[in-house]
Amino acid sequence: MSSPGKKIDPVDRLPCMMPDAWPVFFHRRRPRLIQAAAMPAILRGESVILSSPTASGKTEAAVAPLYQRHVSFGRKGLSVIYVAPTRALVNDLYGRLRDYLDARAEGLVCRYTGDHHDFRTPQGAFVLLTTPEALDSLQLTQPGKLRNARAVVVDEVHLLHGMPRGEQLRYVLRRLWAAAEEPSHPKDRRHTVVMTATVRDPEGVRRHWTDGQGEIVTVGEPRRIQALYAEIRADTPSERALQGAEALRAWLEKHGESKVLVFGNSRNDAHRLAVSLHEKLAGSRWPVHFHVGILSAAERDRVEAAMRKSRYGVCVATSTLEVGIDIGDIDLIVLADVPHSVYSYLQRIGRGNRNSDTCRVLALHDGLEEKRLFEALHHCACRGLLDDEHEYQRPSVQFQQILSLAWRGMRSGDPLTLGNLEDRTGGLCFRDVLDDMLETGALREVRGALIPSDKLTDECDLRKMHTVLSEPMRQAIWDAGTGEVLAYGESDPEGELLFLGGGVRRISRSASGKMFAEKAEGRKRGVLASLPTARRGRDRGLSRSLVWALAEMEGRNPRRWAFDENGLVTWGGFRYNLLLAAVLKKAGADPEVEPTAYGLQAEAESFGPRRMAELVKQVEKAGGISLNEARRFLQPSRYYDRLGEGLRRLEALNSVPFAACLRWLEECEEKVET
């Protein structure tokens, strides 16, 4: 018993509040700050938005109290759906949570992705780990397995918020809750836990992901970053790969880090660097691995396991390893290219030195301009300056939802109709999109049933409708020795080289048309294959946060506009300056204006922030900028081109960040320097 007047630390109450979960997740250790702050609200069944740096313990902060609720309410089957943005993160979480829970009972942790269908029955399960696309498929075809869900966890939400996949997931969650059974106990309520390491607008996340409900829990300062630099000089991508590999070889021989994770911006750049590193480090203690999205599940698993279990290793990756995957304690993060955003920079450096307070980052830069960009990213990361977000409604994602429901209704014998559409979407009408689909022939009504067109039916029968990402046709590449699939190619790489299975392989084609990978011998082995590019949207140039950082590093005030020999300097970043240029053209004020990341190449001396804000409001009220200009803001979505002209225009105009641009203009000072 505590003495009178003695204040009890709230953390000391947690073992009593979580008698079943505490010994599982916190045996002989004290909760971290984010865990102590968030777990009481989750234990009460409240929705919570968790925001804290990488490696701060957010997963346990969510799962431990949810497990306690699972036990306390005597649930006999699956009660928690845990959604992660990538299959690699699902696989990592699957291993981590099984380490905690397998000793209690087998089958508590289940997994369902395009690679792994480990989820057989909800009986005896606690948590299902899945991706947005896999959950869409599962809820559509086997909704009964999810009917007792009580909580949803959305991990790394910044990779979904403001993106087509995020909108898709929110629609799927509406379907999930609409089909779920009502809890029998009044306190056994449904709730959502959303987690992120980097988000600028947590209120916006709460509004879109928890219907404006729930507590925002923000804990922890950004991790310390030890920024290191190595200069390279190259005129071509191939030279950059060779110079980068040589710089990293010299660094490793001098400093001797055991495990290194190298990030490139594109698959082909990362591929060239992996091959060059493999040659430079041949015979050394550091095996080289390659991790990108086109690899097969088995090959990705092999790479992750090798990095996790081996003492030494260098892994070259793209964004596939940006999220919170445990591949061992990484001693050094290497940035072979300048990340496209502050978010990407933070995610990449967050993979390193997870067991310490300081992350060591080596940036390979070609000249002073690239070094300044790396320094600006470091400036933003240390000060918590994040990129702006823009969430908007996409008819193309609603198209995907209607198509999925129509196909399922046709194949199940319980057709989708005009009368039951709202029930099956969880209370959403989508009537404008439905009418458009009927008008364009994407759907037809047959005796009241809504049936997809023959072409769309064929796509759905191949189960391609569960994603809103634009995906090309790809062909499997098989290991000539083991017969396993190693990767998937888009073009015909016959005779070319790929870095697969820890070595360089030559691609050949059999008489049956199959592609095989076999070891390539000799120094002059051939030409590297061109890998399929990831569909990530248009290059929006430098963000406002990054440009503001560059201004502050130069001793300039980014809130104050100025004129120079090139025109108007706004420090607005490429996207906002692109919008200002489109507004000036639409208003007839300057038809020749051109945007840059730093400002406008224009003669518009009379346009300061206030006048520009007035023009933005006028143009938005009058119907927006031109369609061609609006399309420059669009994020790619699989079914956009299937929409009728009116809805394509609507989605393009929705993508224009008018509101965010106006908020930026309000931050700017009215005075313009000359």
XYZ file of C-alpha atoms in Angstrom:
674
model
C 0.000 0.000 0.000
C 1.316 3.451 -0.852
C 1.934 5.938 1.914
C -0.582 8.806 2.355
C 0.073 11.690 0.008
C 2.547 9.771 -2.160
C 1.901 10.261 -5.851
C 1.726 7.004 -7.806
C 3.430 6.909 -11.186
C 0.731 5.995 -13.766
C 3.174 3.504 -15.286
C 3.126 1.555 -12.026
C -0.597 0.943 -12.520
C -0.141 -0.727 -15.905
C 0.780 -4.230 -14.611
C -2.529 -4.317 -12.722
C -4.428 -2.953 -15.708
C -2.864 -5.555 -18.039
C -2.371 -8.706 -15.927
C -2.336 -10.999 -18.976
C -0.466 -8.802 -21.466
C 2.135 -7.352 -19.105
C 4.238 -10.530 -18.609
C 4.067 -11.230 -22.353
C 5.236 -7.848 -23.632
C 7.012 -6.177 -20.684
C 8.685 -8.944 -18.706
C 11.563 -7.387 -16.758
C 11.461 -4.132 -18.659
C 9.767 -0.792 -18.273
C 7.473 0.601 -20.986
C 8.837 3.302 -23.235
C 7.349 6.789 -23.260
C 4.931 6.253 -26.157
C 3.773 2.962 -24.637
C 3.081 4.446 -21.217
C 1.253 7.394 -22.782
C -0.926 5.445 -25.230
C -1.804 2.139 -23.578
C -4.351 3.399 -21.002
C -6.568 4.928 -23.714
C -6.348 1.814 -25.891
C -7.180 -0.333 -22.865
C -10.369 1.721 -22.467
C -11.316 0.939 -26.060
C -10.678 4.431 -27.389
C -9.372 5.254 -30.844
C -5.842 6.645 -30.723
C -3.418 8.265 -33.166
C 0.161 7.431 -32.142
C 2.927 9.689 -33.420
C 6.497 9.055 -32.321
C 9.911 8.470 -33.917
C 10.940 5.185 -35.485
C 12.035 2.387 -33.137
C 10.142 3.957 -30.211
C 7.895 0.952 -29.493
C 4.621 1.879 -31.216
C 3.834 -1.724 -32.187
C 3.851 -2.941 -28.577
C 2.007 0.221 -27.506
C -0.906 -0.876 -29.696
C -0.797 -4.676 -29.560
C -0.240 -5.193 -25.809
C -3.430 -3.421 -24.636
C -5.401 -4.931 -27.518
C -4.282 -8.386 -26.416
C -5.397 -7.597 -22.882
C -8.846 -6.589 -24.153
C -8.953 -9.777 -26.231
C -8.392 -11.866 -23.094
C -10.481 -9.752 -20.718
C -13.603 -9.959 -22.879
C -13.145 -13.684 -23.415
C -12.972 -13.470 -27.190
C -12.629 -16.891 -28.799
C -11.640 -15.792 -32.278
C -9.988 -13.117 -34.368
C -10.576 -9.649 -32.925
C -7.781 -7.394 -34.258
C -6.959 -6.512 -37.880
C -3.447 -5.057 -38.225
C -2.868 -3.369 -41.600
C 0.652 -2.550 -42.806
C 1.451 -0.845 -46.127
C 3.899 -3.479 -47.415
C 4.189 -7.253 -47.434
C 7.749 -6.980 -46.124
C 6.528 -5.157 -43.016
C 3.757 -7.732 -42.529
C 6.350 -10.513 -42.642
C 8.529 -8.725 -40.110
C 5.623 -8.103 -37.741
C 4.521 -11.717 -38.103
C 7.841 -12.930 -36.731
C 8.017 -10.311 -33.983
C 4.495 -10.894 -32.662
C 4.854 -14.659 -32.809
C 7.970 -14.326 -30.648
C 5.768 -12.680 -28.030
C 2.628 -14.797 -28.297
C 3.464 -18.302 -29.523
C 4.350 -19.352 -25.978
C 0.770 -18.549 -24.937
C -0.965 -20.472 -27.707
C -0.377 -21.405 -31.320
C -2.360 -19.585 -33.960
C -2.838 -16.303 -32.107
C -0.969 -14.436 -34.868
C -2.128 -14.919 -38.473
C -0.967 -13.478 -41.781
C -2.746 -12.875 -45.083
C -0.977 -11.214 -48.032
C -0.480 -11.851 -51.717
C 2.573 -13.933 -50.766
C 1.358 -15.770 -47.676
C -2.153 -17.120 -47.039
C -1.556 -18.416 -43.502
C -5.030 -17.409 -42.295
C -7.234 -20.500 -42.325
C -9.768 -19.930 -39.560
C -10.593 -17.115 -37.145
C -11.107 -19.621 -34.331
C -8.408 -19.278 -31.694
C -6.795 -16.313 -33.442
C -6.092 -12.897 -31.936
C -4.576 -10.685 -34.652
C -4.472 -10.833 -38.451
C -1.582 -9.067 -40.219
C -2.393 -7.950 -43.739
C -2.016 -5.265 -46.420
C -4.755 -2.967 -47.798
C -5.105 -5.015 -50.992
C -5.187 -8.372 -49.212
C -7.766 -7.090 -46.719
C -9.897 -5.835 -49.622
C -9.810 -9.328 -51.127
C -10.475 -11.126 -47.842
C -13.354 -8.903 -46.772
C -14.928 -9.184 -50.221
C -14.728 -12.960 -50.575
C -14.707 -14.247 -46.964
C -16.361 -11.558 -44.816
C -17.515 -14.103 -42.246
C -13.945 -14.632 -41.068
C -13.785 -10.979 -40.002
C -17.219 -10.558 -38.450
C -15.936 -10.505 -34.850
C -13.341 -7.794 -35.423
C -13.206 -5.277 -32.595
C -10.112 -3.219 -33.407
C -8.125 -2.124 -36.438
C -4.488 -1.017 -36.340
C -3.146 0.992 -39.287
C 0.651 1.100 -39.240
C 2.880 3.615 -41.071
C -0.198 5.622 -42.014
C 1.907 8.383 -43.604
C 2.554 5.956 -46.491
C -1.222 5.716 -47.047
C -2.638 9.091 -46.011
C -3.143 11.298 -49.053
C -2.655 8.329 -51.406
C -5.101 6.207 -53.469
C -4.283 3.140 -51.350
C -5.276 5.039 -48.229
C -8.668 5.948 -49.659
C -9.154 2.332 -50.738
C -8.344 1.089 -47.232
C -10.807 3.484 -45.617
C -13.573 2.176 -47.904
C -12.621 -1.412 -47.043
C -12.755 -0.604 -43.322
C -16.264 0.819 -43.755
C -17.292 -2.480 -45.350
C -15.569 -4.374 -42.545
C -17.393 -2.529 -39.764
C -20.729 -2.676 -41.599
C -20.509 -6.482 -41.862
C -19.157 -7.053 -38.333
C -21.362 -8.322 -35.527
C -22.311 -5.938 -32.753
C -20.424 -6.552 -29.487
C -22.508 -8.140 -26.746
C -20.833 -6.163 -23.942
C -21.273 -2.353 -23.910
C -17.579 -1.797 -23.124
C -16.404 -4.202 -25.827
C -16.461 -1.368 -28.329
C -14.866 -1.062 -31.749
C -11.905 1.249 -32.108
C -9.005 2.151 -34.378
C -5.323 2.697 -33.624
C -3.360 4.662 -36.219
C 0.435 4.840 -36.019
C 3.034 7.012 -37.713
C 6.567 8.251 -37.233
C 6.250 11.238 -39.558
C 3.049 13.158 -40.150
C 2.619 16.913 -40.431
C -1.103 17.097 -39.730
C -2.250 14.636 -37.028
C -5.631 16.403 -36.875
C -6.151 15.611 -40.555
C -5.223 11.992 -39.904
C -7.735 11.823 -37.055
C -10.457 13.368 -39.230
C -9.984 10.916 -42.087
C -9.002 7.734 -40.246
C -11.004 7.795 -36.991
C -13.972 9.990 -38.016
C -12.615 12.818 -35.893
C -12.701 10.682 -32.745
C -9.902 9.547 -30.504
C -6.862 10.875 -28.739
C -3.708 12.104 -30.451
C -0.652 10.873 -28.543
C 2.617 12.478 -29.614
C 5.727 11.503 -27.678
C 9.441 11.755 -28.270
C 11.918 14.024 -29.962
C 13.468 13.193 -33.342
C 16.480 10.908 -33.056
C 19.925 12.434 -33.221
C 21.448 12.167 -36.675
C 25.173 11.966 -37.336
C 25.388 13.247 -40.902
C 28.430 12.024 -42.835
C 29.347 12.857 -46.419
C 31.413 11.333 -49.206
C 31.797 13.088 -52.549
C 31.633 11.253 -55.851
C 31.923 12.583 -59.397
C 29.975 11.032 -62.255
C 28.430 12.079 -65.562
C 26.255 9.008 -66.141
C 24.192 6.639 -63.960
C 26.678 3.832 -64.612
C 29.590 6.011 -63.513
C 27.661 7.062 -60.418
C 27.154 3.410 -59.476
C 30.857 2.637 -59.937
C 31.988 5.714 -58.016
C 29.445 5.101 -55.265
C 30.562 1.485 -54.890
C 34.220 2.508 -54.704
C 33.455 5.218 -52.117
C 31.545 2.745 -49.957
C 34.263 0.077 -50.293
C 36.879 2.576 -49.115
C 34.629 3.676 -46.254
C 34.016 0.123 -45.040
C 37.685 -0.783 -45.162
C 38.505 2.305 -43.093
C 35.641 2.242 -40.574
C 34.600 -1.430 -40.580
C 30.823 -1.235 -39.994
C 29.279 -4.702 -39.863
C 25.855 -4.137 -41.418
C 25.017 -1.441 -43.935
C 21.727 -0.547 -45.603
C 22.018 1.410 -48.868
C 19.043 3.260 -50.378
C 18.606 4.305 -54.001
C 15.689 6.212 -55.482
C 14.952 3.897 -58.403
C 15.159 0.178 -59.058
C 17.607 0.594 -61.907
C 19.937 2.897 -59.956
C 19.871 0.490 -57.011
C 20.450 -2.449 -59.361
C 23.533 -0.857 -60.936
C 24.920 -0.044 -57.504
C 24.304 -3.569 -56.174
C 26.210 -5.109 -59.095
C 29.096 -2.646 -58.680
C 29.259 -3.285 -54.931
C 29.181 -7.046 -55.509
C 32.266 -6.706 -57.692
C 34.070 -4.222 -55.409
C 33.453 -6.266 -52.251
C 34.126 -9.693 -53.780
C 36.204 -11.771 -51.361
C 35.550 -9.412 -48.432
C 33.553 -10.085 -45.277
C 30.548 -8.181 -46.662
C 28.135 -10.143 -48.879
C 25.933 -7.888 -51.006
C 22.148 -8.265 -51.141
C 19.507 -6.596 -53.310
C 15.917 -5.876 -52.175
C 13.286 -4.383 -54.529
C 9.593 -4.875 -55.198
C 9.940 -7.106 -58.279
C 11.584 -9.906 -56.286
C 9.551 -12.977 -55.437
C 8.346 -13.455 -51.878
C 10.874 -16.242 -51.314
C 13.770 -14.103 -52.539
C 12.739 -11.126 -50.391
C 12.434 -13.433 -47.381
C 15.917 -14.833 -48.095
C 17.465 -11.359 -48.247
C 15.759 -10.192 -45.056
C 16.774 -13.361 -43.189
C 20.379 -13.090 -44.385
C 20.659 -9.501 -43.166
C 18.969 -10.334 -39.888
C 21.030 -13.428 -39.035
C 24.470 -12.677 -40.489
C 27.064 -10.580 -38.704
C 28.141 -8.763 -41.865
C 26.251 -7.619 -44.916
C 25.411 -4.790 -47.302
C 21.857 -4.550 -48.608
C 20.937 -2.234 -51.490
C 17.244 -1.359 -51.554
C 14.628 1.110 -52.697
C 11.548 2.145 -50.714
C 10.740 -1.525 -49.957
C 12.870 -1.329 -46.808
C 11.908 2.200 -45.735
C 9.241 0.931 -43.348
C 9.878 -0.565 -39.910
C 11.410 -3.900 -40.844
C 13.790 -5.654 -38.467
C 16.828 -6.816 -40.430
C 19.183 -6.595 -37.498
C 20.909 -3.593 -36.011
C 22.143 -1.566 -38.975
C 25.403 0.255 -38.231
C 25.250 2.690 -41.142
C 22.604 4.018 -43.514
C 23.948 5.033 -46.920
C 21.938 7.371 -49.137
C 23.140 6.801 -52.687
C 20.653 9.358 -54.050
C 18.938 12.420 -52.599
C 15.533 11.261 -51.240
C 12.522 12.852 -52.928
C 10.935 14.074 -49.683
C 11.517 14.714 -45.999
C 9.222 11.756 -45.251
C 11.385 9.431 -47.334
C 14.563 10.760 -45.711
C 13.192 10.159 -42.213
C 11.969 6.672 -43.086
C 15.311 5.667 -44.575
C 17.501 6.939 -41.778
C 15.078 5.462 -39.245
C 16.204 1.968 -40.271
C 19.659 2.525 -38.782
C 21.094 2.141 -35.270
C 17.684 1.260 -33.820
C 19.284 0.187 -30.535
C 20.908 3.576 -29.943
C 19.845 7.219 -29.789
C 21.974 8.308 -32.746
C 21.515 7.328 -36.370
C 24.645 7.376 -38.555
C 23.956 8.425 -42.150
C 26.454 8.546 -45.012
C 25.305 10.620 -47.999
C 27.002 10.098 -51.365
C 26.815 13.433 -53.168
C 27.869 14.536 -56.629
C 28.958 18.136 -56.119
C 27.959 20.929 -53.756
C 24.364 21.211 -54.996
C 23.538 17.656 -53.926
C 25.329 18.168 -50.635
C 23.182 21.258 -49.956
C 20.052 19.181 -50.563
C 21.238 16.500 -48.144
C 22.022 19.197 -45.579
C 18.553 20.696 -46.066
C 16.944 17.295 -45.477
C 19.015 16.955 -42.314
C 17.910 20.476 -41.300
C 14.231 19.522 -41.727
C 14.629 16.208 -39.902
C 16.322 17.761 -36.877
C 13.658 20.473 -36.580
C 10.608 18.347 -37.318
C 9.790 20.222 -40.546
C 7.640 17.857 -42.598
C 6.132 17.946 -46.075
C 2.558 19.136 -46.591
C -0.151 16.535 -47.244
C -3.189 16.725 -49.509
C -6.011 14.228 -49.096
C -8.723 14.280 -51.767
C -11.566 12.153 -53.090
C -10.854 9.985 -56.119
C -13.729 8.647 -58.257
C -11.253 6.100 -59.661
C -10.984 4.434 -56.232
C -14.777 4.388 -55.908
C -14.806 2.741 -59.360
C -12.539 0.009 -57.976
C -14.852 -0.593 -55.025
C -18.003 -0.817 -57.168
C -16.259 -3.109 -59.659
C -15.135 -5.460 -56.871
C -18.623 -5.628 -55.374
C -20.243 -6.176 -58.777
C -17.848 -9.002 -59.651
C -18.323 -10.668 -56.274
C -22.089 -10.392 -56.566
C -22.024 -11.964 -60.024
C -19.766 -14.858 -59.004
C -21.534 -15.535 -55.684
C -25.071 -15.550 -57.086
C -26.056 -12.621 -54.863
C -25.786 -9.748 -57.339
C -25.053 -6.118 -56.648
C -28.060 -3.925 -57.423
C -28.987 -0.274 -57.278
C -30.984 -1.112 -54.175
C -28.259 -2.841 -52.144
C -25.169 -0.861 -53.188
C -25.293 1.455 -50.189
C -25.562 -1.455 -47.745
C -22.580 -3.248 -49.289
C -20.338 -0.188 -49.274
C -21.010 0.421 -45.600
C -23.374 3.344 -46.121
C -21.783 5.094 -49.106
C -23.743 5.830 -52.255
C -21.130 6.351 -55.012
C -24.077 7.184 -57.286
C -22.193 9.549 -59.613
C -19.524 6.925 -60.249
C -22.117 4.174 -60.659
C -24.032 6.212 -63.250
C -20.763 6.927 -65.052
C -19.866 3.226 -65.148
C -23.258 2.390 -66.643
C -22.888 5.153 -69.216
C -19.371 4.122 -70.295
C -20.219 0.407 -70.403
C -17.946 -0.577 -67.526
C -21.140 -1.947 -65.947
C -24.402 -3.105 -67.443
C -27.700 -3.760 -65.712
C -29.177 -7.187 -66.457
C -32.585 -7.823 -64.851
C -31.601 -5.545 -61.986
C -28.139 -7.066 -61.461
C -25.065 -4.875 -62.008
C -22.605 -6.868 -64.144
C -19.048 -5.797 -65.125
C -18.111 -5.643 -68.792
C -16.516 -8.766 -70.265
C -13.042 -7.213 -70.228
C -13.335 -6.096 -66.617
C -14.787 -9.479 -65.662
C -11.701 -11.166 -67.106
C -9.475 -8.863 -65.022
C -11.497 -9.593 -61.907
C -11.355 -13.350 -62.491
C -7.567 -12.957 -62.342
C -8.091 -11.054 -59.050
C -6.461 -7.894 -60.381
C -9.181 -5.574 -59.094
C -7.975 -5.565 -55.486
C -5.336 -2.910 -56.149
C -5.628 0.731 -57.167
C -1.980 0.800 -58.245
C -1.168 0.802 -61.940
C 0.664 -2.447 -62.620
C 2.149 -3.720 -65.893
C 2.060 -7.314 -67.049
C 5.046 -9.219 -65.678
C 6.592 -12.595 -66.344
C 8.199 -14.859 -63.757
C 11.974 -15.386 -63.818
C 12.907 -18.840 -62.509
C 16.119 -20.030 -60.862
C 17.699 -22.459 -63.348
C 19.183 -24.479 -60.482
C 16.376 -24.730 -57.917
C 13.296 -24.135 -60.053
C 12.058 -21.397 -57.697
C 10.746 -18.030 -58.870
C 13.317 -15.310 -58.139
C 11.698 -12.200 -59.626
C 9.232 -10.825 -62.150
C 10.246 -9.007 -65.332
C 8.230 -6.566 -67.413
C 10.177 -6.428 -70.683
C 12.068 -9.249 -72.399
C 15.477 -9.383 -70.651
C 16.745 -12.462 -72.504
C 20.551 -12.457 -72.571
C 20.751 -9.582 -70.076
C 22.028 -9.657 -66.497
C 20.186 -9.410 -63.185
C 21.543 -9.360 -59.640
C 19.521 -12.134 -58.001
C 20.109 -14.749 -55.342
C 23.261 -13.025 -54.105
C 24.996 -12.997 -57.488
C 24.857 -11.866 -61.100
C 22.607 -14.051 -63.257
C 22.106 -14.221 -67.013
C 18.517 -14.477 -68.230
C 17.667 -17.093 -70.848
C 14.403 -18.250 -72.379
C 13.394 -21.880 -72.795
C 11.586 -23.342 -75.792
C 8.342 -23.149 -73.802
C 8.799 -19.402 -73.288
C 9.800 -19.511 -69.619
C 12.586 -17.190 -68.462
C 15.392 -18.653 -66.348
C 18.276 -17.097 -64.404
C 21.642 -18.865 -64.390
C 25.006 -17.805 -63.004
C 27.002 -15.533 -65.306
C 30.710 -16.264 -65.524
C 33.604 -14.018 -66.519
C 34.246 -10.290 -66.210
C 32.573 -9.205 -69.458
C 29.294 -10.885 -68.872
C 26.865 -8.649 -70.757
C 24.425 -5.785 -70.307
C 22.401 -5.166 -67.164
C 18.683 -5.661 -67.626
C 16.373 -2.658 -67.389
C 14.045 -3.220 -64.445
C 10.368 -2.196 -64.505
C 9.890 1.204 -62.902
C 7.651 1.692 -59.893
C 4.493 3.716 -60.577
C 4.812 6.427 -57.936
C 3.313 9.450 -59.618
C 4.766 12.516 -61.190
C 7.991 14.076 -59.971
C 6.863 17.113 -58.012
C 10.337 18.542 -57.530
C 11.519 20.020 -54.248
C 8.883 20.416 -51.551
C 8.144 23.665 -49.732
C 9.678 22.331 -46.508
C 12.916 21.520 -48.295
C 13.079 24.887 -50.071
C 12.373 26.722 -46.806
C 15.237 24.810 -45.208
C 17.575 25.848 -48.027
C 16.529 29.477 -47.507
C 17.094 29.345 -43.752
C 20.500 27.744 -44.244
C 21.428 30.739 -46.437
C 20.258 33.184 -43.774
C 17.166 34.159 -45.796
C 13.618 34.579 -44.508
C 11.469 32.124 -46.531
C 8.277 33.924 -45.467
C 9.367 37.029 -47.355
C 9.152 37.011 -51.135
C 11.704 38.810 -53.276
C 12.494 39.761 -56.861
C 15.766 38.842 -58.517
C 17.073 38.578 -62.060
C 15.078 35.356 -62.632
C 11.719 36.686 -61.470
C 9.711 36.286 -58.270
C 11.269 34.227 -55.442
C 8.481 32.722 -53.306
C 10.330 29.836 -51.583
C 7.137 27.852 -52.203
C 8.490 24.583 -53.534
C 7.687 23.253 -56.986
C 4.121 22.101 -56.325
C 2.812 25.386 -54.923
C 4.644 27.443 -57.532
C 3.174 25.174 -60.200
C -0.274 26.032 -58.848
C 0.472 29.765 -58.712
C 1.650 29.682 -62.328
C -1.529 27.861 -63.394
C -3.647 30.415 -61.511
C -1.888 33.345 -63.190
C -2.425 31.746 -66.598
C -6.088 31.015 -65.882
C -6.670 34.576 -64.663
C -4.931 35.971 -67.744
C -2.417 37.815 -65.573
C 0.707 36.228 -67.058
C 0.296 33.544 -69.742
C 4.071 33.017 -70.055
C 4.871 32.382 -66.385
C 6.933 29.267 -65.579
C 7.325 27.673 -62.131
C 10.512 26.523 -60.420
C 11.071 25.098 -56.962
C 12.126 28.539 -55.751
C 9.620 30.821 -57.437
C 8.120 32.056 -60.689
C 9.918 33.116 -63.813
C 7.558 36.011 -64.435
C 7.106 39.748 -64.691
C 4.378 39.716 -62.046
C 5.823 42.470 -59.846
C 2.397 43.486 -58.561
C 1.609 40.062 -57.102
C 2.507 39.647 -53.457
C 1.185 36.854 -51.193
C -2.139 38.587 -50.410
C -2.964 39.413 -54.012
C -1.919 35.920 -55.051
C -4.207 34.411 -52.401
C -7.123 36.446 -53.787
C -6.439 35.117 -57.275
C -6.219 31.529 -56.009
C -9.621 31.879 -54.324
C -11.168 33.464 -57.420
C -9.894 30.758 -59.754
C -10.950 27.955 -57.398
C -14.443 29.454 -57.081
C -14.706 29.824 -60.864
C -14.059 26.115 -61.457
C -10.332 25.710 -61.012
C -7.315 25.692 -63.280
C -7.197 24.092 -66.726
C -7.519 20.310 -66.959
C -4.039 19.905 -68.447
C -2.532 21.859 -65.559
C -4.616 19.983 -62.977
C -3.432 16.613 -64.261
C 0.093 17.538 -63.231
C -1.005 17.127 -59.595
C -2.678 13.734 -60.073
C -1.423 10.599 -58.372
C -1.690 7.543 -60.631
C -4.648 5.291 -59.942
C -5.432 2.082 -61.803
C -8.940 2.953 -62.982
C -8.587 6.675 -63.691
C -8.587 6.180 -67.461
C -11.762 4.060 -67.212
C -13.739 7.040 -65.939
C -15.853 9.222 -68.172
C -14.556 12.655 -69.106
C -16.501 14.464 -66.387
C -15.214 12.309 -63.540
C -11.657 12.392 -64.870
C -11.855 16.167 -64.744
C -13.343 16.067 -61.239
C -10.566 13.832 -59.907
C -7.898 15.981 -61.533
C -9.350 19.158 -60.006
C -9.703 17.463 -56.613
C -5.970 16.711 -56.724
C -5.052 20.407 -56.857
C -3.971 21.510 -53.332
C -5.844 24.834 -53.219
C -6.427 24.785 -49.444
C -2.842 23.856 -48.564
C -1.523 26.513 -50.934
C -3.701 29.153 -49.267
C -2.414 28.117 -45.834
C 1.128 28.614 -47.100
C 0.288 32.044 -48.539
C -1.168 33.079 -45.183
C 2.188 32.262 -43.554
C 4.041 34.582 -45.921
C 4.752 38.236 -45.172
C 3.092 40.818 -47.374
C 6.248 42.803 -48.027
C 8.127 41.784 -51.184
C 11.822 42.647 -51.358
C 13.116 44.264 -54.526
